[in-house]
Amino acid sequence: MPAKPSLRLGTRRSPLAMAQAHEARARLCAALGWDEAQVELVPVIASGDKIQDRPLADIGGKALWTRELDICLADGRIDAAVHSMKDVETIRPEEIAIGAILPRADKADVLLGARSLDAIPQGSRVGTSAPRRAAQLLNARPDLEVVGIRGNVATRMAKLQAGEADATFLAAAGLARLGEDAVGTRLDPKEWLPAPAQAAIGLECRAGDEETRELLRAIDHAPSREEVLAERALLEGLGGSCHSPIAALTRREGQRLHLTAAIFSPDGSIRIAGETLFEPADFDAPRNLARDLLAEAPEHVAAHFGIAG
């Protein structure tokens, strides 16, 4: 009879989510000296994977990626859940804790269908269902048309090939984790700001499960955790939801963090940006930057913020 696994990791079933779960398992086994069989992967179909024909913001937001895994954590079917941290709600249940953040990958977006933003032909249709990408695109190229495209990496690439859009965006980290890092044109994240917590894999567990929390500490990457928590503090300060166009980039400058953030009107006509330099444990700095951005925003732009999620 096979031995009972030492740890059960829940994950969405999508190819990218499974690749992230395999990475988490490999890092755990390397850090703890375990055999691969000691970490069981438990795939779960998330609501966000079931519904592909509407933007997430219209049908429940980021919770559609976490709901089923949260239930599995609560009832003990899994010990920890593997997530893309950019898809995890800003405000989480008190019963759930972030046990580890893996080393963050490339934060950039990749443009598919053109050599650069400037090279996209005038009037082209660009596929995305992300408010941040849509607003940032229209801010840079108001002549373009945004069309909704959802689905995993392979689905979106197929939709581009089928002519449903002339260009689209994907995260560089996701493409690399799927072995597709030669695809498209990487956009400089200092010029095309990524989503908060983009490229970060996180593992959540029950807050009171000290045994699992201790195991996860073995793979927690402190610099990546500091960046992700800073960007989540920004989101908390903005009260951002899935409808809120928010972009952020954190870089290290010596022992301190440099955070650049921007908020947009949904149509991209207004962009408000700011930056702050702070000690990694100073979460008031990102919240203060959020306050300053909202203070500068016209009322009709600020109205898209204020509900954390």
Tab-separated table of C-alpha atoms in Angstrom, residues 16-201:
chain	number	residue	atom	x	y	z
A	16	LEU	CA	-0.201	26.685	-16.125
A	17	ALA	CA	-1.573	26.025	-12.647
A	18	MET	CA	-0.319	22.443	-12.800
A	19	ALA	CA	3.129	23.643	-13.908
A	20	GLN	CA	3.189	25.994	-10.911
A	21	ALA	CA	2.157	23.179	-8.577
A	22	HIS	CA	4.917	20.951	-9.945
A	23	GLU	CA	7.410	23.758	-9.293
A	24	ALA	CA	6.136	24.134	-5.728
A	25	ARG	CA	6.415	20.374	-5.153
A	26	ALA	CA	9.944	20.265	-6.576
A	27	ARG	CA	11.061	23.121	-4.338
A	28	LEU	CA	9.500	21.512	-1.270
A	29	CYS	CA	11.131	18.154	-1.948
A	30	ALA	CA	14.523	19.780	-2.554
A	31	ALA	CA	14.301	21.899	0.601
A	32	LEU	CA	13.007	19.139	2.879
A	33	GLY	CA	14.900	16.183	1.415
A	34	TRP	CA	11.650	14.451	0.533
A	35	ASP	CA	10.789	12.035	-2.229
A	36	GLU	CA	8.305	13.399	-4.794
A	37	ALA	CA	5.683	10.883	-3.633
A	38	GLN	CA	5.534	12.632	-0.263
A	39	VAL	CA	3.820	15.655	-1.859
A	40	GLU	CA	0.490	14.833	-3.474
A	41	LEU	CA	-0.991	17.220	-6.034
A	42	VAL	CA	-4.774	17.526	-5.753
A	43	PRO	CA	-6.246	19.140	-8.910
A	44	VAL	CA	-9.493	21.090	-8.534
A	45	ILE	CA	-11.630	22.663	-11.241
A	46	ALA	CA	-12.105	26.336	-10.349
A	47	SER	CA	-15.195	28.336	-11.277
A	48	GLY	CA	-12.985	30.667	-13.300
A	49	ASP	CA	-11.929	27.752	-15.490
A	50	LYS	CA	-15.518	26.619	-16.043
A	51	ILE	CA	-16.763	30.015	-17.275
A	52	GLN	CA	-14.858	31.217	-20.342
A	53	ASP	CA	-17.339	33.424	-22.183
A	54	ARG	CA	-17.467	36.455	-19.860
A	55	PRO	CA	-14.935	38.698	-18.101
A	56	LEU	CA	-14.208	37.617	-14.539
A	57	ALA	CA	-15.100	41.073	-13.267
A	58	ASP	CA	-18.685	40.506	-14.427
A	59	ILE	CA	-19.190	37.150	-12.733
A	60	GLY	CA	-17.477	37.242	-9.355
A	61	GLY	CA	-13.919	38.455	-9.775
A	62	LYS	CA	-10.800	36.854	-8.343
A	63	ALA	CA	-12.789	34.689	-5.932
A	64	LEU	CA	-13.574	32.461	-8.910
A	65	TRP	CA	-9.936	31.296	-8.815
A	66	THR	CA	-9.776	30.653	-5.064
A	67	ARG	CA	-13.256	29.577	-3.925
A	68	GLU	CA	-12.973	25.826	-4.512
A	69	LEU	CA	-9.451	25.620	-3.099
A	70	ASP	CA	-10.531	27.597	-0.026
A	71	ILE	CA	-13.273	25.019	0.560
A	72	CYS	CA	-10.759	22.180	0.210
A	73	LEU	CA	-8.494	23.868	2.762
A	74	ALA	CA	-11.361	24.403	5.184
A	75	ASP	CA	-12.563	20.797	5.095
A	76	GLY	CA	-9.070	19.308	5.281
A	77	ARG	CA	-8.896	17.746	1.811
A	78	ILE	CA	-5.650	19.646	1.181
A	79	ASP	CA	-2.948	21.092	3.416
A	80	ALA	CA	-1.994	24.016	1.161
A	81	ALA	CA	-3.152	25.627	-2.078
A	82	VAL	CA	-0.925	26.853	-4.904
A	83	HIS	CA	-1.975	30.159	-6.480
A	84	SER	CA	-0.859	32.808	-8.930
A	85	MET	CA	-0.727	35.646	-6.413
A	86	LYS	CA	-2.061	38.188	-8.898
A	87	ASP	CA	-5.304	36.152	-8.925
A	88	VAL	CA	-5.745	36.077	-5.139
A	89	GLU	CA	-8.211	38.541	-3.581
A	90	THR	CA	-6.654	41.377	-1.578
A	91	ILE	CA	-8.768	40.656	1.496
A	92	ARG	CA	-8.589	36.990	2.472
A	93	PRO	CA	-10.390	35.025	5.210
A	94	GLU	CA	-8.672	35.206	8.601
A	95	GLU	CA	-8.533	31.409	8.618
A	96	ILE	CA	-6.148	31.405	5.621
A	97	ALA	CA	-2.497	32.494	5.657
A	98	ILE	CA	0.142	32.958	2.962
A	99	GLY	CA	2.610	30.250	3.926
A	100	ALA	CA	5.189	30.846	1.212
A	101	ILE	CA	5.990	32.945	-1.828
A	102	LEU	CA	8.301	31.284	-4.347
A	103	PRO	CA	11.084	33.246	-6.075
A	104	ARG	CA	9.329	35.679	-8.390
A	105	ALA	CA	9.807	35.205	-12.122
A	106	ASP	CA	9.846	37.797	-14.925
A	107	LYS	CA	7.154	40.394	-14.139
A	108	ALA	CA	6.754	41.598	-17.714
A	109	ASP	CA	3.875	41.193	-20.144
A	110	VAL	CA	4.469	39.799	-23.628
A	111	LEU	CA	2.759	41.196	-26.726
A	112	LEU	CA	1.661	38.643	-29.318
A	113	GLY	CA	0.745	39.663	-32.858
A	114	ALA	CA	3.065	42.657	-33.319
A	115	ARG	CA	6.725	43.587	-32.777
A	116	SER	CA	5.814	46.465	-30.467
A	117	LEU	CA	2.867	48.547	-29.299
A	118	ASP	CA	3.723	51.159	-31.914
A	119	ALA	CA	3.782	48.499	-34.640
A	120	ILE	CA	0.162	47.437	-34.100
A	121	PRO	CA	-1.706	48.716	-37.182
A	122	GLN	CA	-4.143	51.550	-36.562
A	123	GLY	CA	-7.654	50.358	-35.749
A	124	SER	CA	-6.553	46.805	-34.906
A	125	ARG	CA	-8.471	44.652	-32.428
A	126	VAL	CA	-6.462	43.743	-29.354
A	127	GLY	CA	-7.789	40.923	-27.209
A	128	THR	CA	-7.819	41.166	-23.422
A	129	SER	CA	-10.347	40.925	-20.598
A	130	ALA	CA	-7.984	42.517	-18.050
A	131	PRO	CA	-9.019	46.094	-17.128
A	132	ARG	CA	-5.362	47.002	-16.493
A	133	ARG	CA	-4.186	45.857	-19.902
A	134	ALA	CA	-7.177	47.396	-21.681
A	135	ALA	CA	-6.822	50.804	-20.002
A	136	GLN	CA	-3.045	50.885	-20.347
A	137	LEU	CA	-3.326	49.984	-24.030
A	138	LEU	CA	-5.953	52.632	-24.758
A	139	ASN	CA	-3.886	55.204	-22.870
A	140	ALA	CA	-0.956	54.500	-25.186
A	141	ARG	CA	-2.980	53.758	-28.356
A	142	PRO	CA	-6.502	55.213	-28.234
A	143	ASP	CA	-6.956	54.307	-31.910
A	144	LEU	CA	-7.073	50.587	-31.118
A	145	GLU	CA	-10.146	48.497	-30.280
A	146	VAL	CA	-10.200	46.218	-27.250
A	147	VAL	CA	-12.070	42.928	-27.639
A	148	GLY	CA	-12.669	40.438	-24.840
A	149	ILE	CA	-10.553	37.287	-24.836
A	150	ARG	CA	-10.344	34.835	-21.938
A	151	GLY	CA	-8.995	31.345	-21.414
A	152	ASN	CA	-5.697	29.688	-20.594
A	153	VAL	CA	-2.495	30.432	-22.501
A	154	ALA	CA	-3.095	27.861	-25.242
A	155	THR	CA	-6.705	28.993	-25.699
A	156	ARG	CA	-5.749	32.639	-26.084
A	157	MET	CA	-2.966	31.827	-28.517
A	158	ALA	CA	-5.424	29.744	-30.543
A	159	LYS	CA	-7.971	32.577	-30.577
A	160	LEU	CA	-5.290	34.905	-31.911
A	161	GLN	CA	-4.436	32.402	-34.644
A	162	ALA	CA	-8.139	32.099	-35.486
A	163	GLY	CA	-8.368	35.839	-36.076
A	164	GLU	CA	-10.585	36.708	-33.105
A	165	ALA	CA	-8.061	39.481	-32.393
A	166	ASP	CA	-5.054	40.957	-34.168
A	167	ALA	CA	-2.885	41.050	-31.041
A	168	THR	CA	-3.061	40.074	-27.381
A	169	PHE	CA	-1.041	40.007	-24.160
A	170	LEU	CA	0.229	37.181	-21.972
A	171	ALA	CA	2.412	37.157	-18.873
A	172	ALA	CA	6.071	36.366	-19.565
A	173	ALA	CA	6.254	34.212	-16.426
A	174	GLY	CA	3.350	32.033	-17.502
A	175	LEU	CA	4.788	31.527	-20.964
A	176	ALA	CA	8.177	30.573	-19.504
A	177	ARG	CA	6.620	28.076	-17.093
A	178	LEU	CA	4.929	26.403	-20.066
A	179	GLY	CA	8.097	26.367	-22.167
A	180	GLU	CA	6.764	29.066	-24.514
A	181	ASP	CA	9.267	31.792	-23.624
A	182	ALA	CA	10.307	32.322	-27.259
A	183	VAL	CA	6.813	33.587	-28.139
A	184	GLY	CA	5.971	37.259	-28.734
A	185	THR	CA	7.684	40.496	-27.757
A	186	ARG	CA	8.554	41.228	-24.130
A	187	LEU	CA	7.354	44.655	-22.989
A	188	ASP	CA	9.673	46.573	-20.664
A	189	PRO	CA	7.865	46.495	-17.288
A	190	LYS	CA	9.201	49.959	-16.424
A	191	GLU	CA	7.260	51.330	-19.396
A	192	TRP	CA	4.337	48.868	-19.519
A	193	LEU	CA	3.588	48.286	-15.856
A	194	PRO	CA	2.513	44.750	-14.886
A	195	ALA	CA	-0.306	43.664	-12.596
A	196	PRO	CA	0.322	43.749	-8.847
A	197	ALA	CA	1.904	40.450	-7.735
A	198	GLN	CA	2.357	39.291	-11.337
A	199	ALA	CA	4.796	36.363	-11.764
A	200	ALA	CA	4.585	35.332	-8.094
A	201	ILE	CA	3.488	31.844	-7.015
